[in-house]
Amino acid sequence: MRLEFKKMTVDDFNELFMEAAQTERALPGVFRRQKLASWPDYVQSWSSYGWSDVEQVRIQPTALQVDRLDAALDLGLRMEKNDRKIVWAAAHSAVGRERGPQWTKLGKMLGRSRRSVKSDYIAALVRLTWIIKKPH
């Protein structure tokens, strides 16, 4: 599947990066557990009866989601370094949240106000559309 970048808008890029961050979190870990059996995780305590905080089973991303993650990574490499940092930080702060990115937290991390971080994020996506639509 090949995405048509030239037809994408700022909202499309926003959605693509948000989905890519969620897909990246759903990928399996770098290190595999060194167990020889495929038993589910369980708490090894004599007083545990199943109502513990055992980690949920992770759903693996589909091939389409991995392809879109690859496209987002390619787009990220075309951006300037500061734009890339803001876009990926916003996308990763929005994973698992209904309200979107944590602008206040990002502003504290970057030493700016939340409004300036949000406007820099939107400006980075606008610059990305200019980079994509520029004739070679």
Short mmCIF file of C-alpha atoms in Angstrom, two decimals:
data_model
loop_
_atom_site.label_atom_id
_atom_site.label_comp_id
_atom_site.label_asym_id
_atom_site.label_seq_id
_atom_site.Cartn_x
_atom_site.Cartn_y
_atom_site.Cartn_z
CA MET A 1 0.00 0.00 0.00
CA ARG A 2 1.40 3.37 -1.00
CA LEU A 3 0.10 6.58 0.54
CA GLU A 4 -0.42 9.59 -1.70
CA PHE A 5 1.43 12.21 0.32
CA LYS A 6 0.75 15.04 -2.12
CA LYS A 7 -3.01 14.77 -1.54
CA MET A 8 -2.74 14.74 2.26
CA THR A 9 -3.77 17.70 4.40
CA VAL A 10 -2.58 18.84 7.82
CA ASP A 11 -5.39 16.85 9.46
CA ASP A 12 -4.36 13.74 7.53
CA PHE A 13 -0.75 14.13 8.69
CA ASN A 14 -1.96 14.66 12.27
CA GLU A 15 -4.00 11.46 12.11
CA LEU A 16 -1.11 9.56 10.52
CA PHE A 17 1.38 10.53 13.25
CA MET A 18 -1.11 9.81 16.05
CA GLU A 19 -1.82 6.36 14.61
CA ALA A 20 1.90 5.74 14.08
CA ALA A 21 2.70 6.49 17.72
CA GLN A 22 -0.05 4.13 18.84
CA THR A 23 1.24 1.42 16.48
CA GLU A 24 4.78 1.92 17.74
CA ARG A 25 3.61 1.33 21.31
CA ALA A 26 1.77 -1.84 20.25
CA LEU A 27 4.84 -3.42 18.66
CA PRO A 28 6.51 -6.18 20.66
CA GLY A 29 9.39 -5.27 22.93
CA VAL A 30 12.99 -5.28 21.87
CA PHE A 31 13.98 -8.03 24.30
CA ARG A 32 12.13 -11.32 24.28
CA ARG A 33 11.39 -13.11 27.49
CA GLN A 34 13.62 -16.13 27.85
CA LYS A 35 10.93 -18.63 28.71
CA LEU A 36 10.55 -21.89 26.90
CA ALA A 37 6.82 -22.26 27.51
CA SER A 38 3.97 -20.03 26.42
CA TRP A 39 2.15 -19.82 29.73
CA PRO A 40 0.19 -16.64 30.43
CA ASP A 41 1.56 -14.22 33.01
CA TYR A 42 0.34 -14.80 36.54
CA VAL A 43 1.20 -13.49 39.95
CA GLN A 44 3.42 -15.84 41.91
CA SER A 45 1.96 -15.24 45.33
CA TRP A 46 0.08 -17.62 47.59
CA SER A 47 -2.63 -15.00 48.24
CA SER A 48 -3.39 -14.05 44.65
CA TYR A 49 -6.66 -15.31 43.23
CA GLY A 50 -6.76 -13.52 39.87
CA TRP A 51 -7.60 -9.94 40.85
CA SER A 52 -4.07 -8.66 40.61
CA ASP A 53 -2.42 -6.14 38.27
CA VAL A 54 -1.08 -8.66 35.76
CA GLU A 55 -0.26 -7.03 32.43
CA GLN A 56 -2.93 -7.23 29.74
CA VAL A 57 -2.31 -9.19 26.56
CA ARG A 58 -1.08 -6.80 23.85
CA ILE A 59 -2.80 -6.82 20.50
CA GLN A 60 -0.32 -6.98 17.64
CA PRO A 61 -0.58 -4.27 14.96
CA THR A 62 -1.75 -5.23 11.49
CA ALA A 63 0.39 -5.08 8.36
CA LEU A 64 -1.46 -1.93 7.24
CA GLN A 65 -0.68 -0.21 10.54
CA VAL A 66 3.00 -1.14 10.24
CA ASP A 67 3.06 0.21 6.67
CA ARG A 68 1.55 3.50 7.86
CA LEU A 69 4.11 3.63 10.68
CA ASP A 70 6.87 3.18 8.12
CA ALA A 71 5.39 6.01 6.02
CA ALA A 72 5.23 8.27 9.11
CA LEU A 73 8.86 7.50 9.93
CA ASP A 74 9.83 8.38 6.36
CA LEU A 75 7.93 11.67 6.61
CA GLY A 76 9.57 12.39 9.95
CA LEU A 77 13.00 12.09 8.37
CA ARG A 78 12.07 14.71 5.79
CA MET A 79 11.27 17.25 8.52
CA GLU A 80 13.70 19.48 10.37
CA LYS A 81 14.98 18.20 13.70
CA ASN A 82 12.94 20.56 15.92
CA ASP A 83 9.74 19.91 13.96
CA ARG A 84 10.33 16.17 14.18
CA LYS A 85 10.83 16.32 17.95
CA ILE A 86 7.62 18.30 18.53
CA VAL A 87 5.53 16.12 16.22
CA TRP A 88 6.67 12.81 17.73
CA ALA A 89 6.49 14.10 21.31
CA ALA A 90 2.91 15.26 20.73
CA ALA A 91 1.96 11.99 19.05
CA HIS A 92 3.41 9.85 21.85
CA SER A 93 1.81 11.98 24.56
CA ALA A 94 -1.59 11.41 22.93
CA VAL A 95 -1.44 7.60 22.96
CA GLY A 96 -4.26 6.18 25.05
CA ARG A 97 -5.87 9.57 25.68
CA GLU A 98 -9.24 10.75 24.42
CA ARG A 99 -8.31 14.43 24.74
CA GLY A 100 -5.25 14.31 22.53
CA PRO A 101 -1.70 15.45 23.27
CA GLN A 102 -0.69 16.71 26.69
CA TRP A 103 0.20 20.25 25.63
CA THR A 104 0.91 21.48 29.16
CA LYS A 105 3.32 18.63 29.86
CA LEU A 106 5.05 19.16 26.52
CA GLY A 107 5.33 22.88 27.23
CA LYS A 108 7.03 22.18 30.55
CA MET A 109 9.42 19.73 28.90
CA LEU A 110 10.37 22.23 26.21
CA GLY A 111 10.36 25.29 28.46
CA ARG A 112 7.54 27.06 26.62
CA SER A 113 3.84 27.69 27.03
CA ARG A 114 1.34 25.07 25.94
CA ARG A 115 -0.10 27.42 23.32
CA SER A 116 3.28 27.97 21.69
CA VAL A 117 3.96 24.23 21.62
CA LYS A 118 0.57 23.59 20.00
CA SER A 119 1.11 26.33 17.42
CA ASP A 120 4.63 24.98 16.71
CA TYR A 121 3.10 21.51 16.21
CA ILE A 122 0.57 22.82 13.71
CA ALA A 123 3.27 24.89 11.98
CA ALA A 124 5.47 21.79 11.70
CA LEU A 125 2.65 19.90 9.98
CA VAL A 126 2.04 22.84 7.64
CA ARG A 127 5.75 22.92 6.77
CA LEU A 128 5.55 19.18 6.09
CA THR A 129 2.78 19.76 3.56
CA TRP A 130 5.01 22.35 1.86
CA ILE A 131 7.92 19.89 1.79
CA ILE A 132 5.72 17.18 0.26
CA LYS A 133 4.07 19.40 -2.33
CA LYS A 134 7.30 21.08 -3.44
CA PRO A 135 8.21 19.98 -6.99
CA HIS A 136 11.56 18.22 -7.28
#
